[in-house]
PDB file of C-alpha atoms in Angstrom:
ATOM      1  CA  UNK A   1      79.383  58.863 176.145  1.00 70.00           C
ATOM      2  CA  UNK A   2      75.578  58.427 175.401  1.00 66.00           C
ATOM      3  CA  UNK A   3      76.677  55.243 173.301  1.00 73.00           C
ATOM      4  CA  UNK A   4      78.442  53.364 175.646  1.00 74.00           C
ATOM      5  CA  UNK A   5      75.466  54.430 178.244  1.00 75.00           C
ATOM      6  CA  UNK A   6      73.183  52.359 175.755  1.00 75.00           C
ATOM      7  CA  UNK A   7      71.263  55.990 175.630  1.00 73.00           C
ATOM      8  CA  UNK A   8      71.170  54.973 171.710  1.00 78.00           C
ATOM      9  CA  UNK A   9      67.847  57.559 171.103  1.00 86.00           C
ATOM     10  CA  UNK A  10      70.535  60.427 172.116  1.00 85.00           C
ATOM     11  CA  UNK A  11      73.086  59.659 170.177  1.00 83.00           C
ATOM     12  CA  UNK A  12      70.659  59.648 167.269  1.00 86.00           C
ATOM     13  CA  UNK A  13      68.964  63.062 168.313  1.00 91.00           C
ATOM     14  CA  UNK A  14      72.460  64.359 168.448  1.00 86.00           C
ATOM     15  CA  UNK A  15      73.311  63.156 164.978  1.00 84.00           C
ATOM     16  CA  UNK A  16      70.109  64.555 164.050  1.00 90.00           C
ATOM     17  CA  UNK A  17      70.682  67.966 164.836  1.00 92.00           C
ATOM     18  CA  UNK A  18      73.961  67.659 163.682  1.00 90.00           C
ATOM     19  CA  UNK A  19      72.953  66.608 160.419  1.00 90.00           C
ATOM     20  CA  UNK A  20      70.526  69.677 160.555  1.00 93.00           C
ATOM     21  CA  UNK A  21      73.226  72.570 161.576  1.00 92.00           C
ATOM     22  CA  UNK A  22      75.514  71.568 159.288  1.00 89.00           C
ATOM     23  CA  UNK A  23      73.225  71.401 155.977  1.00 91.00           C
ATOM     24  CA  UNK A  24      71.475  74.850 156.603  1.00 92.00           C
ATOM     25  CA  UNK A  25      74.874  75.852 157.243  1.00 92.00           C
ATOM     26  CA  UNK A  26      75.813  75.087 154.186  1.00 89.00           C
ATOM     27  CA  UNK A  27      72.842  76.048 152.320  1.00 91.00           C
ATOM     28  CA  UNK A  28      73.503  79.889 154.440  1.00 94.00           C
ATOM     29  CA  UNK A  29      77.074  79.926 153.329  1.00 91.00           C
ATOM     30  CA  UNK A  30      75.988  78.806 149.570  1.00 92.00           C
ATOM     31  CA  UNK A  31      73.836  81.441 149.426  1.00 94.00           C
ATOM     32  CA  UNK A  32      76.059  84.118 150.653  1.00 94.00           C
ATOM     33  CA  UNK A  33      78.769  82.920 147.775  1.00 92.00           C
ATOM     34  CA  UNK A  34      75.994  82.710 145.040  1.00 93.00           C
ATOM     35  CA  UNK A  35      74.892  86.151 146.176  1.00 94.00           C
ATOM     36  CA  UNK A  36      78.500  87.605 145.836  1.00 94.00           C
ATOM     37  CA  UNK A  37      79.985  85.724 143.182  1.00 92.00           C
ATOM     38  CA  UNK A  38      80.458  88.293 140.848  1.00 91.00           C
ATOM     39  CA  UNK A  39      82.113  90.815 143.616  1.00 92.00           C
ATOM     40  CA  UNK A  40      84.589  87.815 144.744  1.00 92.00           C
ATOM     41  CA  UNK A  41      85.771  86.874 141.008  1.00 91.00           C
ATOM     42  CA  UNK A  42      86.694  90.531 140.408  1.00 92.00           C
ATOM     43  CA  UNK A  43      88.877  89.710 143.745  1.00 92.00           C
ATOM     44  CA  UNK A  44      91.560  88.040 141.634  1.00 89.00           C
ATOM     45  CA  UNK A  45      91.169  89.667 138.729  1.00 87.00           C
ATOM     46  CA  UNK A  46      89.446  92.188 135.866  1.00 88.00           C
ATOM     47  CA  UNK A  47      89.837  89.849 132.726  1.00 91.00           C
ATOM     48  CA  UNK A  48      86.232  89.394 131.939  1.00 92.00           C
ATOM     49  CA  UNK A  49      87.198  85.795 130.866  1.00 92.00           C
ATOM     50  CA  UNK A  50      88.664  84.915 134.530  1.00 91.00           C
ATOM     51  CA  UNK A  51      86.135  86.638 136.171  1.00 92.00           C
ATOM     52  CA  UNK A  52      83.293  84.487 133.817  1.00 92.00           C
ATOM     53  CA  UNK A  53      85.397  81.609 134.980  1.00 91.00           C
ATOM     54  CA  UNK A  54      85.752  82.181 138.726  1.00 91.00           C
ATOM     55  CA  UNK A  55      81.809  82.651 138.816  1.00 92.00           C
ATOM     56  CA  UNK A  56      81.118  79.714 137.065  1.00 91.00           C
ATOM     57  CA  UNK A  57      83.292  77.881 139.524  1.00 89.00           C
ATOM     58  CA  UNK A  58      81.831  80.119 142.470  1.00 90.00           C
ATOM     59  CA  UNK A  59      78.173  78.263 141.520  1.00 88.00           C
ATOM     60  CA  UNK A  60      79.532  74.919 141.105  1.00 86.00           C
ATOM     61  CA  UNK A  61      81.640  74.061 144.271  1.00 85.00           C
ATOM     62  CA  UNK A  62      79.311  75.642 147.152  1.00 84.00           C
ATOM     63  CA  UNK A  63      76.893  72.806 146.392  1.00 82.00           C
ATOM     64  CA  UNK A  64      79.157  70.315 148.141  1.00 81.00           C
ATOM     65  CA  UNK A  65      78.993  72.232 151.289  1.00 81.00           C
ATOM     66  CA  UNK A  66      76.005  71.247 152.788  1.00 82.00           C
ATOM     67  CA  UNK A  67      76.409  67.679 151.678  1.00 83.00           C
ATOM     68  CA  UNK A  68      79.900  67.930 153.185  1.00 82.00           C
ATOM     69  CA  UNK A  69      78.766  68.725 156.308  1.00 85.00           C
ATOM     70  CA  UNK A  70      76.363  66.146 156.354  1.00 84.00           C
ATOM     71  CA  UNK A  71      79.045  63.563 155.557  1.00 84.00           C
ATOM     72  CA  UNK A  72      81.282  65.206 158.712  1.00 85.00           C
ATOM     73  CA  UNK A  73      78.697  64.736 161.195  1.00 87.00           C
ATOM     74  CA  UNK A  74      78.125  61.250 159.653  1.00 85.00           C
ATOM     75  CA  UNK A  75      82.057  60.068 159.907  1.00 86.00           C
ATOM     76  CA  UNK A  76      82.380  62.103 163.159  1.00 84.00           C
ATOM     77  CA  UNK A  77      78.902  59.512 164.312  1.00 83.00           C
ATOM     78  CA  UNK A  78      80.957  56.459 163.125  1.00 83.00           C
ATOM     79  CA  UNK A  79      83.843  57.191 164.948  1.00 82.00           C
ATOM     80  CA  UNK A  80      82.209  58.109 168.041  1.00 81.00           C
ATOM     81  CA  UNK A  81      80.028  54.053 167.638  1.00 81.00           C
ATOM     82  CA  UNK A  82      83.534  52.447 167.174  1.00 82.00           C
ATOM     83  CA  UNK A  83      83.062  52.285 163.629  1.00 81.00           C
ATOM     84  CA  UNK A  84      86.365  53.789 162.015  1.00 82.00           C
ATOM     85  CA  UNK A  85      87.263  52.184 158.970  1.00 84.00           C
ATOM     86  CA  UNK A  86      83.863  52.564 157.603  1.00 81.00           C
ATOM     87  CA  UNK A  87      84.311  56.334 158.459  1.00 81.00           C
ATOM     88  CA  UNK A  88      87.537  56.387 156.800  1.00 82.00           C
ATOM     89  CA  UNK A  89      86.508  54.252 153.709  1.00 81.00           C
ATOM     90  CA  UNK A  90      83.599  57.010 153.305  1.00 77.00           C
ATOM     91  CA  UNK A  91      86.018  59.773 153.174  1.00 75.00           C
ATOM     92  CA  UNK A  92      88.148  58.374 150.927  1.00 77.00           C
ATOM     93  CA  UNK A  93      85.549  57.879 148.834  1.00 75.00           C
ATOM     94  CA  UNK A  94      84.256  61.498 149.325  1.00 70.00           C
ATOM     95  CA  UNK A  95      88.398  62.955 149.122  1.00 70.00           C
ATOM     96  CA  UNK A  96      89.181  60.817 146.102  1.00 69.00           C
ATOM     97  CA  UNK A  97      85.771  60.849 143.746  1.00 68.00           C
ATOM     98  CA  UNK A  98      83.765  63.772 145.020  1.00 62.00           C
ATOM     99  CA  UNK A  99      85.655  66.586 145.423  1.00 58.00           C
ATOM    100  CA  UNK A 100      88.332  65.908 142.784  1.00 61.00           C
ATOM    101  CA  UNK A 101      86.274  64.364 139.565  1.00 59.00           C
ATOM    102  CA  UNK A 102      82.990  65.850 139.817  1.00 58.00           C
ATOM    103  CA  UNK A 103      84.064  69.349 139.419  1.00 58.00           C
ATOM    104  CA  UNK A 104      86.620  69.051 137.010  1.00 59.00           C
ATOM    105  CA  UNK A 105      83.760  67.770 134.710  1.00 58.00           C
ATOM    106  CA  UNK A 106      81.402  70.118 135.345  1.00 56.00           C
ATOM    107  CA  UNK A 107      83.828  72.887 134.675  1.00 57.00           C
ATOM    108  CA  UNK A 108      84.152  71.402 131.330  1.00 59.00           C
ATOM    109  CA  UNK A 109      87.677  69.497 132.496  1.00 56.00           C
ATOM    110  CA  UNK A 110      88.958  66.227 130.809  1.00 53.00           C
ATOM    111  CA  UNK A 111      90.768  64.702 133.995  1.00 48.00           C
TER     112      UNK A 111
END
């Protein structure tokens, strides 16, 4: 709506804040995991070797979060501009490289 009014300085205040929200959002809810990591492994489990696991994983993934949010607000941005296929190439990117690779290697993975 602001786009196609040519109101271009809203639609980048509104990405803005968008950007904003959704990184301390995911800083909050990184936090909260960090904080209870130990509490949530014992969730599935007692084995001290599962539970050393699950909190290893627990302080690896919630990293992405705030950076995934970003990247939302971002494709959400493109879409709204008429840009689509560069939104969709960017979350292929992100689906395919990101949230697939990375973590297997930093949990020590081969794959």
């Amino acid at each position: 709506q602001n786009w196609g009014a040519g109101e271009f300085d809203r639609v980048r205040q509104a990405r803005n804040t968008g950007f904003l929200f959704a990184f301390g959002w995911g800083v909050l809810m990184m936090g909260v995991i960090w904080t209870g990591s130990g509490q949530i492994a014992t969730i599935f489990g007692t084995d001290p070797d599962l539970t050393r696991e699950l909190v290893r994983y627990l302080w690896i993934m919630p990293v992405r979060y705030a950076l995934y949010g970003v990247l939302n607000v971002s494709e959400d941005t493109l879409n709204a501009v008429g840009r689509p296929m560069l939104a969709a190439g960017r979350r292929s990117f992100t689906c395919s490289l990101c949230a697939h690779r990375w973590p297997s290697l930093a949990c020590g993975g081969d794959r």
